[in-house]
Short mmCIF file of C-alpha atoms in Angstrom, two decimals:
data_model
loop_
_atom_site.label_atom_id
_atom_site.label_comp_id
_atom_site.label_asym_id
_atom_site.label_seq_id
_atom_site.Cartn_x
_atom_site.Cartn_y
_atom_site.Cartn_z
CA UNK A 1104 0.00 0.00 0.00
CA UNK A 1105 2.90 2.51 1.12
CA UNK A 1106 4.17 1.37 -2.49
CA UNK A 1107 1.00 2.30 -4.35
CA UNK A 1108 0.85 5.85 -2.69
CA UNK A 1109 4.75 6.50 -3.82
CA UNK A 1110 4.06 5.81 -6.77
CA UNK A 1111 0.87 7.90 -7.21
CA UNK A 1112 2.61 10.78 -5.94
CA UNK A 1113 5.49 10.20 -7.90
CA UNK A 1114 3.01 9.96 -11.36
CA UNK A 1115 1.58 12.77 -10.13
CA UNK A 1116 4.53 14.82 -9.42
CA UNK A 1117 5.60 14.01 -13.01
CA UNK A 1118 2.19 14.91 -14.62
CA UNK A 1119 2.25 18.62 -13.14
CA UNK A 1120 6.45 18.50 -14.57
CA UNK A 1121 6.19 16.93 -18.13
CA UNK A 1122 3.79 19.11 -19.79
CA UNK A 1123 6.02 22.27 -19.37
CA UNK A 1124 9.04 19.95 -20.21
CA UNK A 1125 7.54 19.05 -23.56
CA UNK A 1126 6.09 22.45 -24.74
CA UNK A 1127 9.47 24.09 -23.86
CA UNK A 1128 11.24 21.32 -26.07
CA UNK A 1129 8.84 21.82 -28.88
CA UNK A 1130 10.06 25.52 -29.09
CA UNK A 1131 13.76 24.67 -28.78
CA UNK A 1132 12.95 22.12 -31.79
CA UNK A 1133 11.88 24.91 -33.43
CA UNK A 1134 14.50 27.20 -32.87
CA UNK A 1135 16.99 24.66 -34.14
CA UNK A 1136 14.72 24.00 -37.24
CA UNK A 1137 15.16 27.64 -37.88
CA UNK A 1138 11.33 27.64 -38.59
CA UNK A 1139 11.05 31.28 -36.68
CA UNK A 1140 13.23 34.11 -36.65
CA UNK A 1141 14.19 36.19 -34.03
CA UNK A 1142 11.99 39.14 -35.19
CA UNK A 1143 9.27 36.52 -35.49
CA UNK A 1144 9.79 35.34 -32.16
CA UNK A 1145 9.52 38.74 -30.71
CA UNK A 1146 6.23 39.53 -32.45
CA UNK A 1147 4.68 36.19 -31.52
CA UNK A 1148 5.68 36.77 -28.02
CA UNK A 1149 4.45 40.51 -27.99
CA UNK A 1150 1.04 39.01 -29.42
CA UNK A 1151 0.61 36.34 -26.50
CA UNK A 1152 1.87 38.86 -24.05
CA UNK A 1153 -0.91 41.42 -24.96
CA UNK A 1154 -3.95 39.34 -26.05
CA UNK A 1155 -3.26 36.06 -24.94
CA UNK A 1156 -2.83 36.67 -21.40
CA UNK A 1157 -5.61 39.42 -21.41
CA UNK A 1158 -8.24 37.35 -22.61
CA UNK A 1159 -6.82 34.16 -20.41
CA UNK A 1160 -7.23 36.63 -17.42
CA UNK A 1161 -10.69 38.04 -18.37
CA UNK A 1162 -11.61 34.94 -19.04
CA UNK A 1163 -10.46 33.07 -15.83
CA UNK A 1164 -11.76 35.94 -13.50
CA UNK A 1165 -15.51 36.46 -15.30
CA UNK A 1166 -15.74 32.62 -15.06
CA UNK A 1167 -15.20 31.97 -11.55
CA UNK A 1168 -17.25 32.60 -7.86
CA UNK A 1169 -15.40 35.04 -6.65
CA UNK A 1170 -17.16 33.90 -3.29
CA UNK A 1171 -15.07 30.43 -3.58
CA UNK A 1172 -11.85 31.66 -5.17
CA UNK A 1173 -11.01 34.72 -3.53
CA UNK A 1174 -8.24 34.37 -0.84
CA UNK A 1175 -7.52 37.54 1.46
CA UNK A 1176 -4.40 35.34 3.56
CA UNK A 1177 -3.27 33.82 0.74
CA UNK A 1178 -2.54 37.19 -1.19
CA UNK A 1179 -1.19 38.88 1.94
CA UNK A 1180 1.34 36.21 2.41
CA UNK A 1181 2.34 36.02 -1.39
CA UNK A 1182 2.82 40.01 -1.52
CA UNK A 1183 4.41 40.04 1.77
CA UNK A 1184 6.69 37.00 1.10
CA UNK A 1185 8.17 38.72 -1.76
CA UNK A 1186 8.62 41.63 -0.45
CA UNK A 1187 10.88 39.87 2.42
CA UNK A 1188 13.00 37.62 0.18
CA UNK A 1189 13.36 41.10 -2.11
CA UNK A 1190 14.58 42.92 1.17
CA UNK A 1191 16.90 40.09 2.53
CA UNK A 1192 18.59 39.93 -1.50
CA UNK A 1193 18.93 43.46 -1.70
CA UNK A 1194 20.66 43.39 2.14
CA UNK A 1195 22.64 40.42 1.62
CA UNK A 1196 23.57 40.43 -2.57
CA UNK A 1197 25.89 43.72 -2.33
CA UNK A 1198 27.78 42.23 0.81
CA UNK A 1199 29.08 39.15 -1.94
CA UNK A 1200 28.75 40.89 -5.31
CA UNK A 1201 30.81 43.91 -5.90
CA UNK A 1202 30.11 44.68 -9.51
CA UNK A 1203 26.42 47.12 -9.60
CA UNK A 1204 25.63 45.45 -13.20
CA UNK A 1205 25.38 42.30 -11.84
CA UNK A 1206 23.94 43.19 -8.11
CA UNK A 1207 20.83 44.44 -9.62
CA UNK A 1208 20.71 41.25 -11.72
CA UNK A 1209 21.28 38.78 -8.98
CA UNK A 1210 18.85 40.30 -6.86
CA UNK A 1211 16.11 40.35 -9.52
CA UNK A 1212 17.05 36.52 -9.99
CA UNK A 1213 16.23 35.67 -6.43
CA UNK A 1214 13.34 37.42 -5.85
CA UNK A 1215 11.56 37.40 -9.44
CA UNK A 1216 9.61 34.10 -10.37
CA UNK A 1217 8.01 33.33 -13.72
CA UNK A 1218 4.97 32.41 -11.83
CA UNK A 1219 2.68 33.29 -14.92
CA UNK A 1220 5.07 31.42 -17.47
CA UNK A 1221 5.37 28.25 -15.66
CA UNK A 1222 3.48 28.62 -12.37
CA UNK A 1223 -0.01 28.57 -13.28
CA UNK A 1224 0.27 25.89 -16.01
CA UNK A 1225 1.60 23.67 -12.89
CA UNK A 1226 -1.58 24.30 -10.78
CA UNK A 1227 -3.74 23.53 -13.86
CA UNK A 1228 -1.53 20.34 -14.81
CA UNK A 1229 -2.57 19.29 -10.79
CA UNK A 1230 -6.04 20.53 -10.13
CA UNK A 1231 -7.25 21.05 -13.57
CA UNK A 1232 -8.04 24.22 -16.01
CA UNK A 1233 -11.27 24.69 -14.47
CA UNK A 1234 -9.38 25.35 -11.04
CA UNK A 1235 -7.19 28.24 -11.79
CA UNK A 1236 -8.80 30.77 -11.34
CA UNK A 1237 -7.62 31.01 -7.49
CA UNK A 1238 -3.63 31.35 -8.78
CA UNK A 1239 -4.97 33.62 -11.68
CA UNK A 1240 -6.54 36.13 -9.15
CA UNK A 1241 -2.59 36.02 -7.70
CA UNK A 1242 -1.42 37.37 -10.65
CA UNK A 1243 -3.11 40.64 -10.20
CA UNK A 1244 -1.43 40.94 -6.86
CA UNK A 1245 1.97 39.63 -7.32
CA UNK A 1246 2.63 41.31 -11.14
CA UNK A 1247 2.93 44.76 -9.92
CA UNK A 1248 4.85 43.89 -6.97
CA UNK A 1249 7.29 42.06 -8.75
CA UNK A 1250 7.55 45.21 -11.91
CA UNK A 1251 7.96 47.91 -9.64
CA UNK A 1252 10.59 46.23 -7.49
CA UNK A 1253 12.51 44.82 -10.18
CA UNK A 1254 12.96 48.24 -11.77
CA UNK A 1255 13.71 49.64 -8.10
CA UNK A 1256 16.78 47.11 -7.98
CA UNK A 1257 17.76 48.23 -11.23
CA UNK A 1258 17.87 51.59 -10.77
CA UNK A 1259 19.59 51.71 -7.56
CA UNK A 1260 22.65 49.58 -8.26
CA UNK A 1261 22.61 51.86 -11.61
CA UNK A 1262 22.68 55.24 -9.64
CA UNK A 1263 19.49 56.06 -11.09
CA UNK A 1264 15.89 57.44 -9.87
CA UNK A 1265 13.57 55.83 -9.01
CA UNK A 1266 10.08 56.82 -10.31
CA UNK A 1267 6.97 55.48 -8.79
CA UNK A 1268 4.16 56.79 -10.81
CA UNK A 1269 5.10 56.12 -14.00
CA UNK A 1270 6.18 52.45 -12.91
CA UNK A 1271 2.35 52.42 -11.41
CA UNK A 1272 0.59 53.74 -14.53
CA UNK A 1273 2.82 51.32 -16.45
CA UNK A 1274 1.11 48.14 -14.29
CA UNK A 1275 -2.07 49.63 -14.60
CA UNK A 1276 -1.51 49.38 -18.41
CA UNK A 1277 -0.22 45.90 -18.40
CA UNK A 1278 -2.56 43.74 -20.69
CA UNK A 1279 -3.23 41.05 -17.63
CA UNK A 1280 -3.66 43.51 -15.36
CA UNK A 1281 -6.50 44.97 -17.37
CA UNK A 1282 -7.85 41.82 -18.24
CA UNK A 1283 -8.18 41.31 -14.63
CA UNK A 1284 -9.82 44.51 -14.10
CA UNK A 1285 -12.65 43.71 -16.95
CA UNK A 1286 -13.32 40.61 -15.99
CA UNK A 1287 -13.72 41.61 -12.19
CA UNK A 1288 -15.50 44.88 -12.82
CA UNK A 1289 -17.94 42.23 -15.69
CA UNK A 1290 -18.31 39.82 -12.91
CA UNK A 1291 -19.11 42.34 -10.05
CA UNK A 1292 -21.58 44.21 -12.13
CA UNK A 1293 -23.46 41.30 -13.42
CA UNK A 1294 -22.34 42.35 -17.26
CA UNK A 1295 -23.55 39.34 -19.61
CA UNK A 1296 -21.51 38.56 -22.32
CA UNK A 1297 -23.13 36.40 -25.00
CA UNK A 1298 -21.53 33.02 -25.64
CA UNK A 1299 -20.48 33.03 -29.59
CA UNK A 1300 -18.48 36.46 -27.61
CA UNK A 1301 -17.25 34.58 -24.95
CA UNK A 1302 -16.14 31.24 -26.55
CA UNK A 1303 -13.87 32.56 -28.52
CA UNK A 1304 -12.12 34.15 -25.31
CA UNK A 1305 -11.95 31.23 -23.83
CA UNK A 1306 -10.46 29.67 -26.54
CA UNK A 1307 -7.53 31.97 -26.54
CA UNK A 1308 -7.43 31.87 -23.00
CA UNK A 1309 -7.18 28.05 -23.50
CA UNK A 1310 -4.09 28.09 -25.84
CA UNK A 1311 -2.07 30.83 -23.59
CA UNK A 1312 -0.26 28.68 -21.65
CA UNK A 1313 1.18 26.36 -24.46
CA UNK A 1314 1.86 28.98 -27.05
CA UNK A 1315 3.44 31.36 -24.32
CA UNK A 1316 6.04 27.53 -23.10
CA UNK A 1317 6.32 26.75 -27.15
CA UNK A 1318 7.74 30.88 -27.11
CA UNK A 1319 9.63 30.47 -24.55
CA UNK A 1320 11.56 26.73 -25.62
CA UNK A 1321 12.10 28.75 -28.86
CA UNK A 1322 13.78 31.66 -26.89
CA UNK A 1323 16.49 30.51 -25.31
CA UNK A 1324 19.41 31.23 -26.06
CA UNK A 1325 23.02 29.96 -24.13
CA UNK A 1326 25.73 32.48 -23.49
CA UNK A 1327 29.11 32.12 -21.80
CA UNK A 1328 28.91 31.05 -18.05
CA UNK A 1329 33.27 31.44 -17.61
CA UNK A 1330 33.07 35.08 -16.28
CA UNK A 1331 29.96 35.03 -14.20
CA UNK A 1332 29.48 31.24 -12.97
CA UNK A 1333 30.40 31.99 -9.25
CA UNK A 1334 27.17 34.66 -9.65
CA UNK A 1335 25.23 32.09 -11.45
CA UNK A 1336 25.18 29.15 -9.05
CA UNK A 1337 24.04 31.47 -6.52
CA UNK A 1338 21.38 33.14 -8.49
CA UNK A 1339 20.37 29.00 -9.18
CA UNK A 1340 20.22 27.69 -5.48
CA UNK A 1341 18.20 31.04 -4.36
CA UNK A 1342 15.50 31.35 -7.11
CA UNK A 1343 15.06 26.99 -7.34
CA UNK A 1344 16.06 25.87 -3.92
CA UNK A 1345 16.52 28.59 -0.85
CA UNK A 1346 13.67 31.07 -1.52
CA UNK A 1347 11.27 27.83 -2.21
CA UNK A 1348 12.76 25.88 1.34
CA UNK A 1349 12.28 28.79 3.54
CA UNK A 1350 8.90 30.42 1.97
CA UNK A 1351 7.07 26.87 1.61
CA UNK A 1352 8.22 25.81 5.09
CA UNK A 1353 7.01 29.09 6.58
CA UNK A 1354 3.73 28.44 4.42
CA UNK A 1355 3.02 25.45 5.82
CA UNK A 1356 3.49 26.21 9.51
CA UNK A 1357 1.03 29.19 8.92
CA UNK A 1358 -1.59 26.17 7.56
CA UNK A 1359 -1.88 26.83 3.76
CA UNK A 1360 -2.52 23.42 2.30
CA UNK A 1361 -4.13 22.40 -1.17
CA UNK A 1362 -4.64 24.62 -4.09
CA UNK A 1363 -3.53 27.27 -2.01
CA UNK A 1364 -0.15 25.94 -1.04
CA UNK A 1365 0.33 24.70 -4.63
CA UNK A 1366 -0.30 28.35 -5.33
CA UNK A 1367 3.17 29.30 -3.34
CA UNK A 1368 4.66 26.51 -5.17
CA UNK A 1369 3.91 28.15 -8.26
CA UNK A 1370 5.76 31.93 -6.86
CA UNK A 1371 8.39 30.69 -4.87
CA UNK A 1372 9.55 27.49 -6.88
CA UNK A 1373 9.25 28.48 -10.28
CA UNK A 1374 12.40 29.62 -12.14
CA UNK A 1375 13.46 33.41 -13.14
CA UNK A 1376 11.05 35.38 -14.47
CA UNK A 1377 12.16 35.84 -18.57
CA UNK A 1378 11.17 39.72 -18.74
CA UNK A 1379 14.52 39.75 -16.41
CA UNK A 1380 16.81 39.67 -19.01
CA UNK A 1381 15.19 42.20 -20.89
CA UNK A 1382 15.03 44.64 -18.28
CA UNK A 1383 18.33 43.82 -17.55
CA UNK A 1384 19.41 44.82 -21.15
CA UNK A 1385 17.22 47.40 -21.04
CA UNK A 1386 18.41 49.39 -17.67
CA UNK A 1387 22.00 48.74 -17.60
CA UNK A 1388 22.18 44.99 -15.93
CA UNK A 1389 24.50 42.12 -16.83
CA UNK A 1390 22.50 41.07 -19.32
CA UNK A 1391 24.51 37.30 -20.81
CA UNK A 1392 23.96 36.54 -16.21
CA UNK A 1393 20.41 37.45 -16.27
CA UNK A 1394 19.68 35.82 -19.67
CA UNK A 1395 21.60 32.69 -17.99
CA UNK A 1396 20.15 32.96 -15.20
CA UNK A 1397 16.64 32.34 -17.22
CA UNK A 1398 17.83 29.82 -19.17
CA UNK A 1399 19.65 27.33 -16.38
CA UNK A 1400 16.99 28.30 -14.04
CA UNK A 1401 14.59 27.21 -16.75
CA UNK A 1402 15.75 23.93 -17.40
CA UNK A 1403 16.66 23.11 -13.73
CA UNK A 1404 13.68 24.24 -12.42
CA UNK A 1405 11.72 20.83 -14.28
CA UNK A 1406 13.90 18.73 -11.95
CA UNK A 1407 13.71 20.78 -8.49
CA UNK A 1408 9.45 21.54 -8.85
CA UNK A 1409 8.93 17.35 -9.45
CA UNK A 1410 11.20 17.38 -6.19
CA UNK A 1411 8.50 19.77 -4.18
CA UNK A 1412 5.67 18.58 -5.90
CA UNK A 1413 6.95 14.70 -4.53
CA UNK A 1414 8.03 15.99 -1.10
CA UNK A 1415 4.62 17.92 -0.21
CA UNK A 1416 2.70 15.35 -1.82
CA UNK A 1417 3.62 12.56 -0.12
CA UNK A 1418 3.38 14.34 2.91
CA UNK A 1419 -0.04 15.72 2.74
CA UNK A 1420 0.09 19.06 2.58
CA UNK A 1421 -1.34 18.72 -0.55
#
């Protein structure tokens, strides 16, 4: 019997992993293939950034009982757990790492999860599509946390200023956030929206999540490790194993179990956020670490979420 229930953890453990595994290879193929180019890649990923994941989050949100899905605890400890591993990188990171370009970057490593990318995809892989919408509503809380502290990391080890409205007003304009707010402000208001309308929504919604892995399989791109390896080990065993051991311990000694603590899996055990190598590019960062950092991250992280998945499985929290 003890057999039987390793075993069913371990299959499912490797259910919630394999999906993202194969949609990420499936983009590499086609990378090698050469059936995109770079410029195609870009526009393709600009499309799914600003439709896809608009109508995914409309479409999630309108959809759901609000009633049922909304969790006040749960979103105070996501927002406040990144804002303490954010606090404790930016103490600790320039005490190790004297070079600004890459402080900013390491920091932004540690704290930054691709929690939309990879993180809801692993909650639906577990619980199912129709269950989503709980980590969805996250996004709407931990996006703009993560966008305006990311660029406040950036900016300090830079020497630059740090501008809070226009970061805000950009978040405000950020296709999922907006999708969120329709789809709460349709929900709340009782707004019907016929169905030949709303199919097609969900449809797109539907095929967000394995266009956006195909994108990002196809995106990756491997650059020297020889002058920066030191930084990128330590980037790996904070983002993948540290922040996920402390956070997910302290999660379950507060009680958050089920779809809930799968949830915190999905923020504090996915692997760097991609947009970090662009804003690294963009705002002065190291920007061959933080694209390294995504990729190893990436392709480690399939190996170290089966391992959490396993470990809280088969011990119940989940």
């Amino acid at each position: 019997m003890n057999e039987d229930f390793m075993f069913s953890n371990f299959i499912m453990a490797l259910s919630a992993v394999i999906p993202l595994f194969c949609l990420m290879s499936i983009g590499a193929f086609v990378k090698y293939r050469k059936w995109l180019t770079d410029e195609e890649l870009n526009h393709m990923n600009r499309m799914v950034f600003r439709v896809f994941f608009c109508c995914m989050m409309f479409h999630s949100i309108y959809t759901t009982d609000l009633a049922a899905t909304f969790r006040p605890k749960l979103m105070l400890f996501g927002a406040c757990g990144v804002l303490v591993v954010f606090t404790l990188a930016m103490l600790i990171v320039p005490r190790i790492e004297p070079d600004n370009r890459r402080r900013g970057v390491i920091v932004q490593a540690i704290f930054r999860s691709n929690f939309v990318l990879m993180g809801v995809p692993i909650v639906a892989n577990i619980f199912g599509d129709e269950n989503i919408a709980v980590s969805t509503m996250m996004i709407a809380v931990i996006v703009p946390i993560y966008n305006v502290l990311a660029v406040f990391a950036l900016e300090t080890f830079r020497g630059g200023k740090f501008a809070l409205m226009p970061i805000l007003i950009g978040v405000i304009k950020n296709p999922m956030i907006l999708g969120a707010i329709a789809g709460a402000l349709c929900l709340i208001a009782g707004i019907h929206i016929p169905k030949p309308i709303l199919k097609p929504v969900g449809q797109i919604a539907a095929a967000t999540t394995p266009v956006a892995l195909i994108i990002l399989g196809a995106s990756f791109r491997f650059g020297s490790t020889h002058e920066h390896r030191k930084q990128l080990i330590g980037s790996i065993f904070g983002r993948l194993l540290l922040v996920p051991a402390v956070m997910l311990t302290t999660a379950i000694a507060l009680g958050f179990r089920g779809i809930d603590f799968v949830t915190l899996i999905a923020i504090f055990g996915t692997p760097c956020a991609v947009v970090s190598f662009a804003m690294a590019q963009q705002m002065g960062g190291d920007s061959e670490l933080a694209g390294n950092c995504v990729v190893f991250t990436s392709a480690l992280s399939c190996f170290t979420i089966f391992c959490w998945i396993l470990l809280f499985k088969t011990i119940g929290i989940f």
